[in-house]
Amino acid sequence: MGEQRAGGGLESHMPTHRRNDSATGEESMPDAPSETRAPPAEPEVQPSLREVPPAQDLPRGTQDINANGSLATPVVGRPSPGLSRNPSSCSTNSNEKVNAEYLTEGPNRRPPPTRRSSPQPARPLEPPVTKSTLSELDVTKIIHNPKLRHDINYDPELHFRPNLDGEKGRRKQEKANQFWNALLDQLILFVMDRETFMSRYADGKWCLPALLTAVRDIIETLVPQRDRELLNEGLNVDLLMQQFNRGVADLEALASWLSAVLKLHCAPMRDEWVDEMYQELSNGNRNNDPAELVKGMRSLLSVLEAMKLDVANHQIRCLRPVLIEDTVHFEQRFFMKKIQSRKLSVLPAREWYKAAQSNAERIYQHSPMPHAQAFGNMSVFFDALSRLVLPTTRSETTPCTFVFDEDRLLKLRSDMYDSICLEICMRKFEDLDRLSKITHLSTRVPSYVREEGALSNRSSGEFVFVSSRPSSFVFSDRGSTFSSPRNSGELCAHPSMDFAESRTKALDLYNSLLALLHTAPPANTSREKWRGLADSVALQILRYVNAPPSLPGFEDQIRNAVTNIEEELFQEVAAQFQQRLLAELAKRVNEFKHMSAVSLFSVATGGRIMGANRPSESLRDRNNGLFGERAPRDPREEAGIDDMAVRLAHLGVLHWRVWALLAYEDSIEEEMIDAAAVPVFEAA
């Protein structure tokens, strides 16, 4: 069982990077189900929205809460010193082992409990997890969250998780630790100095009643309506606090009751966690150990948070086909309201599209655009979109209509930057390898030939590579994809063997550069990442050529080539990659443009909708489709273009369906401005 702590607010998570705070809207979706609680289930077993889940994943809430003695309300015993009286002998624990991970707070273990003298807060702290902090997991919030509904189209593994990342997560952890430390201080004070405690908290405003109230409110959102009255009886906070103040509250009985209630409604995989929670509360009650009690209460809150997450993630899986199919209409309504209320202007996006049209006319000189048949009326849009993900394009030019796709565009641009830099490095390797072969072969030529050639072509002795273009006279083998077609000389005895060796060496180098790239430390930008990789890349290239282990200036040359996007070589490679991407885009768009939203999601992401199978064989093979069989391709030749084309085609097709009539082909905002400018004449 992975470590999961009670945190603050929650967010939707993508396998590769964290989801941004979602925009909110008030758009309604009439097709959404009305229930607010769905049974948690494993991701791969949901055939339909209304189908009953398998038995092993069913919540056990169909039983009666008061069916047996273990679910009765806590027992009141005779008063005695300490935290409670008459510990119950019943136990629902199936494993007596206490999980040590809940003893740690942050990187360090909490010291043994001692009486603390830290100042008490002026008002009681709020528990780290409450009904309010979990409210964004409610089904009504899910179906009204436009960012989440947009992201669900692209991520088949989209799910909620505790948001403990970054500075915001650190502050939430500190706030949570502050609450638990305050609760421990208060419990120790209750045990050590009852009179001081009663005088200080005579108004009843301290951490324990706030925690129990939060627990009750969260459980109310997890149990059926018919069980809520019994829940109020079993978890009557006012009554429990009266018993606690008099030293007669049986906390072990309360823990047993809570354990039974949670097991009725949680997924079976949470049972062990519930048992650990019961054991911690039971041991703390029996031994009058406030630290163990706090540990158990912390586990209780974590279990409730996990149960709420299970429910929300199950609802996402159930609602996914409905939300995806309604994406275009929902977003058009949402953005229409923004435009009409003057909260969003699409005029810059309209100008961007007009500039793309003018640019296409200038480039293609009124001739048909390439792949026009595949793109249809989206030719200008996809040509501009393919240029938008180039590192040589300024990020400020991204239209506001891509507000929900900024992260995806940044990731595509980063991947394109990596592919371009890898190709530049391979060209540098070819230049160096070619020059090293010339130098090596010149030592085998008779001296009088070398002297005669030196009169017209004298080398300076330094390896300086300015152009990536292959020489017109190349001493590599015929048939190489990197050799010159005008190879007029052949000094190799075995050209086929040399070609195979060169190709294998280039492939090995490319794979080693990929490995270096994948192990690169995180950086704010791709340029910074490659600046840090330049020395390692240069050393790796030198290992694969017959050259000195160190060449003066070669590292700087590599660093400049992969970080200076204004350099001619970078611009040349970027333009070539744009044309390759556009050609692959044409295939994918031609395949995607007639699909429904759900089919588009299934094919583009490989995701499954409610247990559906993968796309049919005929669909996969159409136009050499995404999952069609094809001959293996050289990693350098493929260079991630196929993957980028699929992602960009998916993004572009969905974007065009939403925004074509709102901003590009027609502009609702321009029509509104024109309508406002028309004078209205009153009848005489």
XYZ file of C-alpha atoms in Angstrom:
684
model
C 0.000 0.000 0.000
C 1.525 3.250 -1.130
C 1.925 6.116 1.254
C -0.992 8.517 1.117
C -1.324 11.348 3.557
C -4.153 13.675 4.343
C -3.554 16.766 2.308
C -5.392 19.856 1.272
C -7.121 20.573 -2.004
C -7.095 18.167 -4.907
C -6.270 18.269 -8.550
C -6.600 16.250 -11.705
C -3.365 14.428 -12.617
C -1.771 13.598 -16.209
C 0.956 10.854 -16.327
C 3.656 13.129 -17.749
C 3.014 16.605 -15.853
C 0.664 18.226 -13.159
C -2.659 19.723 -14.233
C -3.034 23.487 -13.844
C -5.764 25.028 -11.769
C -8.883 24.617 -13.816
C -11.059 27.399 -14.972
C -14.584 27.335 -13.689
C -17.819 27.885 -15.462
C -21.521 27.658 -14.840
C -22.445 25.689 -17.907
C -24.958 22.914 -17.406
C -24.962 19.488 -19.008
C -28.420 17.965 -19.138
C -27.169 14.460 -19.925
C -25.164 14.072 -16.728
C -26.459 11.599 -14.117
C -27.948 13.012 -10.958
C -26.316 10.697 -8.414
C -23.462 12.074 -6.326
C -22.075 8.708 -5.199
C -20.914 5.932 -7.454
C -19.251 2.709 -6.286
C -15.441 2.747 -6.575
C -14.014 0.291 -9.074
C -10.832 -0.689 -10.816
C -10.160 1.314 -14.005
C -10.497 -1.588 -16.430
C -13.868 -2.997 -15.372
C -16.698 -0.653 -16.258
C -18.720 -1.891 -19.253
C -21.351 0.835 -19.058
C -22.475 3.837 -17.055
C -25.325 2.008 -15.308
C -23.904 -1.491 -15.111
C -23.350 -2.927 -11.642
C -19.615 -3.297 -10.858
C -18.070 -6.695 -10.118
C -18.585 -8.211 -6.715
C -15.034 -7.713 -5.524
C -15.306 -3.958 -6.136
C -18.804 -3.429 -4.776
C -19.112 -1.181 -1.749
C -20.670 -2.960 1.139
C -23.165 -0.252 1.918
C -26.173 -2.427 1.125
C -26.006 -3.900 4.637
C -27.669 -2.204 7.582
C -25.387 -0.158 9.770
C -27.090 -1.421 12.915
C -27.095 -5.054 11.839
C -24.738 -6.207 14.610
C -23.190 -5.069 17.828
C -19.994 -3.801 16.245
C -21.947 -1.003 14.603
C -23.670 0.211 17.745
C -23.083 3.659 19.167
C -20.139 4.094 21.549
C -20.602 2.710 25.050
C -20.513 4.966 28.082
C -18.707 3.566 31.103
C -17.762 4.715 34.583
C -15.402 7.676 34.997
C -11.677 7.069 35.514
C -8.471 9.028 35.044
C -6.895 9.184 31.615
C -8.373 9.595 28.188
C -11.232 7.070 28.366
C -12.871 4.287 30.330
C -13.784 0.641 29.613
C -11.825 -0.100 26.438
C -13.787 -2.487 24.303
C -12.426 -5.976 23.712
C -13.868 -6.286 20.220
C -11.567 -5.655 17.263
C -11.961 -5.581 13.532
C -8.233 -5.639 12.936
C -6.929 -8.482 10.807
C -3.310 -7.429 11.125
C -1.774 -6.323 14.412
C 1.186 -4.708 12.671
C 1.269 -0.920 12.924
C 2.385 0.864 9.798
C 5.408 2.968 10.693
C 4.986 5.317 7.764
C 2.352 7.227 9.679
C 4.815 7.970 12.457
C 6.888 10.264 10.283
C 6.066 13.880 9.508
C 7.951 15.274 6.573
C 11.528 14.001 6.315
C 12.025 13.422 10.064
C 10.378 11.213 12.613
C 8.371 12.940 15.361
C 10.153 12.827 18.726
C 8.472 11.102 21.695
C 5.498 13.061 23.022
C 6.386 15.619 25.652
C 4.534 18.528 27.105
C 4.935 21.499 24.834
C 4.946 25.166 25.583
C 4.149 26.434 22.078
C 1.652 29.311 22.019
C -1.932 28.317 21.299
C -3.622 29.849 18.247
C -6.227 32.492 18.815
C -8.853 30.415 17.028
C -9.064 26.663 16.388
C -7.255 25.387 13.353
C -9.182 23.784 10.518
C -8.512 20.098 9.774
C -6.377 19.586 6.648
C -9.186 17.653 4.922
C -12.781 18.800 5.186
C -15.992 18.575 3.219
C -15.170 21.975 1.759
C -11.682 21.029 0.544
C -13.126 17.881 -1.039
C -16.005 19.719 -2.685
C -14.285 19.894 -6.081
C -14.604 16.103 -6.198
C -18.401 16.344 -6.274
C -19.970 15.255 -9.540
C -21.587 18.657 -10.045
C -18.192 20.342 -9.846
C -16.720 17.815 -12.269
C -19.304 18.384 -15.001
C -19.039 22.178 -14.641
C -15.222 22.284 -14.746
C -14.303 23.303 -18.341
C -10.560 22.662 -17.972
C -11.111 19.156 -16.623
C -13.680 18.413 -19.324
C -11.195 19.548 -21.959
C -8.280 17.569 -20.515
C -10.331 14.383 -20.301
C -10.243 14.239 -24.118
C -6.473 13.778 -24.149
C -5.549 11.756 -21.083
C -6.992 8.233 -20.707
C -5.418 8.014 -17.240
C -6.826 11.301 -15.950
C -7.628 11.039 -12.246
C -7.650 13.040 -9.041
C -4.880 12.853 -6.467
C -3.854 14.922 -3.431
C -2.144 18.092 -4.556
C 1.073 18.191 -2.553
C 3.374 19.461 -5.314
C 5.418 22.634 -5.357
C 5.199 25.588 -3.012
C 1.437 25.297 -2.667
C 1.752 21.673 -1.577
C 4.474 22.552 0.903
C 2.247 25.166 2.520
C -0.588 22.658 2.772
C 1.695 20.148 4.429
C 2.882 22.757 6.904
C -0.712 23.697 7.683
C -1.616 20.038 8.192
C 1.377 19.475 10.483
C 0.419 22.564 12.444
C -3.066 21.148 13.020
C -1.801 17.734 14.165
C 0.818 19.307 16.439
C -1.838 21.524 17.993
C -4.123 18.521 18.546
C -1.294 16.601 20.223
C -0.518 19.571 22.476
C -4.163 19.806 23.502
C -4.482 16.084 24.259
C -1.290 16.128 26.340
C -2.595 19.142 28.233
C -5.882 17.294 28.817
C -3.997 14.359 30.372
C -1.400 16.343 32.317
C -3.390 19.345 33.533
C -7.148 18.845 33.258
C -8.051 22.082 35.049
C -5.920 24.260 32.784
C -7.345 22.513 29.753
C -10.968 23.021 30.867
C -10.386 26.687 31.614
C -8.596 27.319 28.319
C -11.145 25.491 26.136
C -14.312 26.098 28.099
C -16.047 27.209 24.896
C -15.354 23.834 23.280
C -13.437 25.361 20.374
C -10.404 23.165 19.937
C -9.060 20.703 17.389
C -10.783 17.441 18.357
C -14.415 18.583 17.970
C -13.497 20.298 14.686
C -11.897 17.064 13.487
C -14.865 14.876 14.474
C -17.260 17.302 12.795
C -15.191 17.167 9.595
C -15.148 13.349 9.750
C -18.929 13.206 10.111
C -19.489 15.667 7.255
C -17.214 13.718 4.912
C -18.797 10.370 5.772
C -22.228 11.859 5.034
C -21.110 12.412 1.431
C -20.011 8.769 1.146
C -22.985 6.869 2.609
C -26.496 6.515 1.168
C -29.234 8.821 2.372
C -30.919 6.036 4.346
C -27.841 5.628 6.589
C -27.267 9.272 7.459
C -29.670 9.342 10.405
C -27.913 6.364 11.990
C -24.612 8.091 11.282
C -25.713 11.144 13.232
C -26.620 8.905 16.151
C -23.327 7.006 16.105
C -21.177 10.114 15.575
C -22.952 12.717 17.699
C -20.107 15.169 18.202
C -21.747 17.130 21.040
C -22.456 13.951 23.021
C -18.983 12.566 22.380
C -17.321 15.754 23.608
C -19.412 15.736 26.785
C -18.305 12.141 27.433
C -14.698 13.025 26.629
C -14.643 15.976 29.034
C -15.944 13.706 31.816
C -13.463 10.955 30.982
C -16.127 8.385 30.081
C -15.836 8.320 26.274
C -14.972 4.855 24.952
C -12.766 5.834 22.008
C -12.059 2.206 21.170
C -15.767 1.539 20.705
C -15.980 4.649 18.507
C -13.021 3.403 16.464
C -14.667 -0.007 16.060
C -17.926 1.585 14.923
C -16.120 3.850 12.450
C -14.112 0.900 11.143
C -17.270 -1.107 10.445
C -19.004 1.842 8.760
C -16.019 2.595 6.512
C -15.630 -1.055 5.505
C -19.261 -1.117 4.394
C -18.670 1.682 1.902
C -14.998 1.581 0.857
C -13.297 -0.528 -1.766
C -11.871 -3.823 -0.422
C -8.321 -2.602 -1.079
C -8.836 0.000 1.688
C -9.684 -2.603 4.372
C -6.100 -3.005 5.551
C -5.756 0.756 5.934
C -8.996 0.877 7.945
C -7.712 -1.914 10.197
C -4.497 0.021 10.814
C -6.511 3.096 11.697
C -8.558 1.073 14.207
C -5.430 -0.466 15.739
C -3.782 2.939 16.198
C -6.852 4.462 17.847
C -7.340 1.358 20.013
C -3.713 1.286 21.191
C -3.762 5.003 21.921
C -6.922 4.638 23.969
C -5.698 1.623 25.944
C -2.262 3.077 26.693
C -3.382 6.686 27.202
C -0.924 7.613 24.443
C -1.907 10.939 22.820
C 0.673 10.556 20.039
C -0.804 7.196 18.994
C -4.308 8.666 19.090
C -3.251 11.531 16.825
C -1.644 9.026 14.505
C -4.893 7.073 14.303
C -6.955 10.197 13.658
C -4.550 11.192 10.922
C -4.999 7.768 9.341
C -8.781 8.155 9.662
C -8.734 11.402 7.727
C -6.431 9.897 5.094
C -8.770 6.930 4.626
C -11.742 9.250 4.148
C -9.800 11.319 1.624
C -8.830 8.159 -0.277
C -12.459 6.960 -0.303
C -13.604 10.300 -1.688
C -10.907 10.106 -4.352
C -12.011 6.573 -5.259
C -15.579 7.761 -5.734
C -14.554 10.789 -7.814
C -12.233 8.771 -10.042
C -14.938 6.157 -10.565
C -17.365 8.908 -11.561
C -14.838 10.240 -14.082
C -14.565 6.799 -15.652
C -18.344 6.495 -15.828
C -18.924 10.008 -17.153
C -16.014 10.032 -19.612
C -17.969 9.036 -22.774
C -20.730 11.546 -21.999
C -18.293 14.359 -21.260
C -16.155 13.659 -24.331
C -19.092 13.461 -26.720
C -20.451 16.770 -25.427
C -17.080 18.582 -25.484
C -17.667 20.754 -28.563
C -21.145 21.934 -27.575
C -20.153 22.524 -23.952
C -17.069 24.582 -24.837
C -18.907 26.591 -27.486
C -21.569 27.531 -24.927
C -18.934 28.289 -22.294
C -16.821 30.534 -24.516
C -19.874 32.176 -26.086
C -20.868 33.413 -22.649
C -17.326 34.689 -22.077
C -17.379 36.566 -25.389
C -20.831 38.017 -24.849
C -19.904 39.226 -21.360
C -16.728 40.860 -22.737
C -14.524 38.617 -20.564
C -12.804 37.118 -23.601
C -11.788 38.667 -26.918
C -11.177 36.449 -29.935
C -10.078 39.302 -32.197
C -6.356 38.473 -31.676
C -7.081 34.872 -32.688
C -8.939 36.128 -35.744
C -5.939 38.259 -36.687
C -3.628 35.271 -36.176
C -5.702 33.203 -38.601
C -5.810 36.009 -41.173
C -2.021 36.380 -40.921
C -1.696 32.630 -41.486
C -3.813 32.944 -44.640
C -1.641 35.782 -45.948
C 1.522 33.848 -45.107
C 0.258 30.768 -46.963
C -0.581 32.844 -50.037
C 2.884 34.396 -49.981
C 4.680 31.054 -49.566
C 2.689 29.037 -52.084
C 2.072 31.902 -54.565
C -1.640 31.137 -55.026
C -0.879 27.535 -55.964
C -2.708 24.730 -54.149
C -1.393 24.183 -50.656
C 0.278 20.830 -50.014
C -2.025 18.105 -48.689
C -5.065 20.305 -49.339
C -7.247 17.276 -50.053
C -6.395 15.651 -46.731
C -6.854 18.832 -44.680
C -9.931 20.150 -46.513
C -10.948 23.573 -45.225
C -8.421 23.228 -42.383
C -5.338 23.562 -44.634
C -4.389 27.071 -43.506
C -5.081 26.247 -39.866
C -2.885 23.130 -39.749
C -0.090 24.794 -41.688
C -0.072 27.565 -39.067
C -0.433 25.053 -36.230
C 2.583 23.045 -37.434
C 4.638 26.254 -37.354
C 3.281 27.156 -33.919
C 5.070 24.214 -32.282
C 8.452 25.085 -33.801
C 11.034 26.399 -31.311
C 11.817 29.175 -33.800
C 8.289 30.579 -33.366
C 7.810 33.010 -30.509
C 5.507 31.660 -27.813
C 3.766 35.055 -27.552
C 2.115 34.399 -30.917
C -0.050 31.600 -29.488
C -3.708 32.703 -29.806
C -5.905 32.959 -26.740
C -8.182 30.285 -28.204
C -5.571 27.709 -27.091
C -6.074 28.666 -23.434
C -6.809 25.048 -22.418
C -4.033 23.605 -24.611
C -1.057 25.705 -23.532
C 0.624 22.852 -21.662
C 0.175 20.452 -24.575
C 1.610 22.975 -27.035
C 4.580 23.611 -24.745
C 5.230 19.868 -24.510
C 5.031 19.517 -28.301
C 7.406 22.434 -28.739
C 9.819 20.883 -26.238
C 9.697 17.528 -28.056
C 10.274 19.277 -31.382
C 13.265 21.130 -29.909
C 14.740 17.806 -28.750
C 14.267 16.198 -32.171
C 15.871 19.154 -33.949
C 18.869 19.170 -31.602
C 19.373 15.423 -31.994
C 19.438 15.829 -35.769
C 21.922 18.706 -35.489
C 24.175 16.551 -33.302
C 24.016 13.704 -35.819
C 24.985 16.064 -38.629
C 27.922 17.291 -36.603
C 28.918 13.669 -36.061
C 28.732 12.958 -39.806
C 30.907 15.967 -40.597
C 33.475 14.939 -38.020
C 33.389 11.284 -39.065
C 33.768 12.214 -42.713
C 36.733 14.465 -41.957
C 38.367 11.843 -39.765
C 38.084 9.294 -42.599
C 39.707 11.731 -45.011
C 42.527 12.327 -42.551
C 42.935 8.598 -41.931
C 42.966 7.723 -45.648
C 45.403 10.479 -46.480
C 48.034 8.682 -44.409
C 47.697 5.659 -46.745
C 48.127 7.668 -49.953
C 51.647 7.923 -51.422
C 53.548 10.989 -50.350
C 53.815 12.468 -53.824
C 49.988 12.330 -54.148
C 49.550 14.032 -50.790
C 52.096 16.697 -51.669
C 50.407 17.380 -55.004
C 47.014 17.596 -53.357
C 48.374 19.833 -50.649
C 49.148 22.510 -53.199
C 45.454 23.027 -53.869
C 43.814 21.890 -50.649
C 45.773 22.452 -47.481
C 44.214 21.717 -44.107
C 44.771 23.997 -41.171
C 44.924 21.075 -38.771
C 41.869 22.213 -36.773
C 38.471 20.587 -36.831
C 36.164 23.469 -37.659
C 32.737 22.633 -39.015
C 30.630 25.465 -40.319
C 28.199 23.791 -42.694
C 26.287 20.554 -42.214
C 26.054 19.974 -45.964
C 27.912 16.831 -47.161
C 30.967 17.377 -49.262
C 30.692 16.837 -53.000
C 33.568 14.343 -52.770
C 32.826 11.902 -49.972
C 34.892 8.904 -49.036
C 31.923 7.070 -47.519
C 30.114 4.197 -49.220
C 27.680 4.453 -52.030
C 24.122 3.881 -50.960
C 24.400 5.733 -47.661
C 21.496 8.053 -47.012
C 24.013 10.653 -45.845
C 26.524 10.447 -48.704
C 26.764 12.671 -51.727
C 25.187 11.404 -54.973
C 28.266 12.695 -56.781
C 30.700 10.264 -55.196
C 33.460 10.205 -57.808
C 36.047 8.252 -55.863
C 36.084 4.993 -53.942
C 38.978 4.199 -51.669
C 37.256 1.580 -49.509
C 37.943 -2.044 -50.323
C 34.630 -3.320 -48.986
C 31.937 -0.662 -49.484
C 29.012 -2.794 -48.337
C 30.786 -3.750 -45.133
C 31.815 -0.164 -44.454
C 28.274 1.076 -45.081
C 26.781 -1.417 -42.615
C 29.396 -0.515 -40.028
C 28.771 3.220 -40.450
C 25.021 2.794 -40.221
C 25.307 0.674 -37.082
C 27.659 3.199 -35.507
C 25.295 6.081 -36.296
C 22.349 4.166 -34.848
C 24.268 3.372 -31.672
C 25.259 7.001 -31.297
C 21.687 8.201 -31.795
C 20.400 5.783 -29.141
C 23.126 6.873 -26.731
C 22.183 10.534 -27.271
C 18.552 9.633 -26.597
C 19.624 7.981 -23.336
C 21.530 11.120 -22.367
C 18.470 13.209 -23.150
C 16.194 11.041 -21.021
C 18.529 11.298 -18.038
C 18.974 15.062 -18.306
C 18.165 16.951 -15.091
C 15.001 19.071 -15.105
C 15.337 22.553 -16.555
C 13.026 25.509 -16.997
C 13.416 25.557 -20.774
C 14.639 23.210 -23.482
C 17.453 25.610 -24.280
C 18.759 25.412 -20.714
C 18.490 21.631 -20.788
C 20.564 21.344 -23.964
C 23.078 23.910 -22.721
C 23.727 21.605 -19.788
C 23.925 18.550 -22.066
C 26.321 20.078 -24.603
C 29.567 18.839 -23.000
C 28.273 15.292 -22.543
C 26.923 15.202 -26.094
C 30.215 16.433 -27.534
C 32.148 13.793 -25.605
C 29.759 11.088 -26.776
C 30.196 12.119 -30.413
C 33.979 12.047 -30.102
C 33.800 8.490 -28.759
C 32.198 7.300 -31.996
C 34.706 8.800 -34.442
C 38.407 8.286 -35.037
C 39.298 11.632 -33.569
C 41.304 12.863 -30.603
C 39.448 12.492 -27.294
C 39.433 16.253 -26.960
C 39.052 18.801 -29.739
C 39.494 22.445 -28.808
C 36.274 24.350 -29.262
C 34.127 21.345 -30.215
C 32.047 21.526 -27.022
C 31.405 25.229 -27.595
C 30.476 24.497 -31.183
C 27.900 21.908 -30.088
C 26.581 24.222 -27.379
C 26.098 27.071 -29.831
C 24.466 24.803 -32.413
C 21.801 23.485 -30.006
C 21.059 26.723 -28.148
C 21.185 29.410 -30.844
C 17.873 29.088 -32.638
C 18.810 31.974 -34.929
C 21.702 30.016 -36.412
C 21.330 28.969 -40.053
C 21.723 25.262 -39.310
C 19.027 25.327 -36.626
C 16.648 27.214 -38.906
C 17.328 24.787 -41.762
C 16.658 21.676 -39.673
C 13.558 23.257 -38.106
C 12.106 24.014 -41.561
C 12.720 20.422 -42.662
C 11.035 19.046 -39.540
C 8.047 21.337 -40.116
C 7.530 19.889 -43.585
C 7.868 16.326 -42.294
C 5.408 17.073 -39.505
C 2.943 18.616 -41.970
C 3.083 15.506 -44.177
C 2.374 13.209 -41.220
C -0.337 15.576 -40.007
C -2.114 15.240 -43.351
C -2.372 11.461 -42.887
C -3.666 11.740 -39.341
C -6.129 14.547 -39.999
C -7.537 12.676 -42.981
C -8.088 9.754 -40.610
C -9.467 11.762 -37.689
C -11.626 14.477 -39.227
C -14.743 12.345 -39.773
C -14.630 10.545 -36.404
C -16.916 11.191 -33.485
C -15.339 12.665 -30.356
C -15.287 9.311 -28.526
C -13.787 7.462 -31.499
C -11.200 10.204 -31.887
C -10.243 9.839 -28.233
C -9.970 6.044 -28.496
C -7.811 6.070 -31.630
C -5.579 9.051 -30.793
C -4.854 8.083 -27.181
C -5.300 4.326 -27.280
C -7.651 4.737 -24.325
C -10.633 2.557 -23.562
C -14.159 3.763 -22.928
C -15.989 1.762 -20.267
C -14.164 -1.470 -21.049
C -14.501 -1.209 -24.822
C -11.957 -2.994 -26.964
C -9.317 -1.330 -29.072
C -10.309 0.108 -32.451
C -11.162 -2.497 -35.045
C -8.561 -3.826 -37.437
C -10.101 -2.053 -40.415
C -9.930 1.285 -38.592
C -6.343 0.742 -37.576
C -5.223 -0.143 -41.077
C -7.003 2.728 -42.819
C -4.466 5.167 -44.314
C -1.698 3.225 -42.548
C -3.458 4.205 -39.324
C -1.996 4.797 -35.921
C -2.017 1.148 -34.875
C -1.493 -0.370 -38.322
C 1.395 -2.729 -38.976
C 4.348 -1.080 -40.649
C 7.968 -1.896 -41.219
C 10.294 -0.884 -38.388
C 11.798 2.539 -38.945
C 15.164 3.935 -38.012
C 14.848 5.961 -34.772
C 16.567 8.905 -36.414
C 14.311 8.726 -39.452
C 11.205 8.572 -37.277
C 12.504 11.167 -34.759
C 9.222 11.186 -32.843
C 7.383 12.815 -35.758
C 4.655 10.157 -35.839
C 3.832 10.636 -32.173
C 3.862 14.424 -32.443
C 1.634 14.262 -35.536
C -0.970 12.140 -33.747
C -1.050 14.448 -30.727
C -1.179 17.612 -32.826
C -3.842 16.214 -35.172
C -6.027 15.253 -32.194
C -5.596 18.681 -30.647
C -6.154 20.509 -33.941
C -9.275 18.643 -35.041
C -10.975 19.168 -31.688
C -9.862 22.815 -31.573
C -11.197 23.507 -35.072
C -14.583 22.017 -34.219
C -14.919 24.400 -31.279
C -13.453 27.594 -32.709
C -14.006 27.560 -36.491
C -17.338 29.367 -36.283
C -16.474 31.383 -33.170
C -13.176 32.922 -34.290
C -11.668 31.714 -37.555
C -14.117 31.309 -40.439
C -16.631 33.582 -38.709
C -16.143 35.895 -35.759
C -18.984 36.231 -33.289
C -17.204 39.163 -31.643
C -16.941 41.088 -34.929
C -20.636 40.525 -35.525
C -21.402 41.855 -32.052
C -19.277 44.969 -32.702
C -20.939 45.553 -36.052
C -24.389 45.116 -34.540
C -23.585 47.616 -31.776
C -22.423 50.181 -34.346
C -25.709 50.133 -36.336
C -27.829 53.165 -35.305
C -31.370 52.536 -34.219
C -33.957 55.068 -35.468
C -37.130 55.511 -33.546
C -40.367 55.815 -35.458
C -41.664 59.363 -35.769
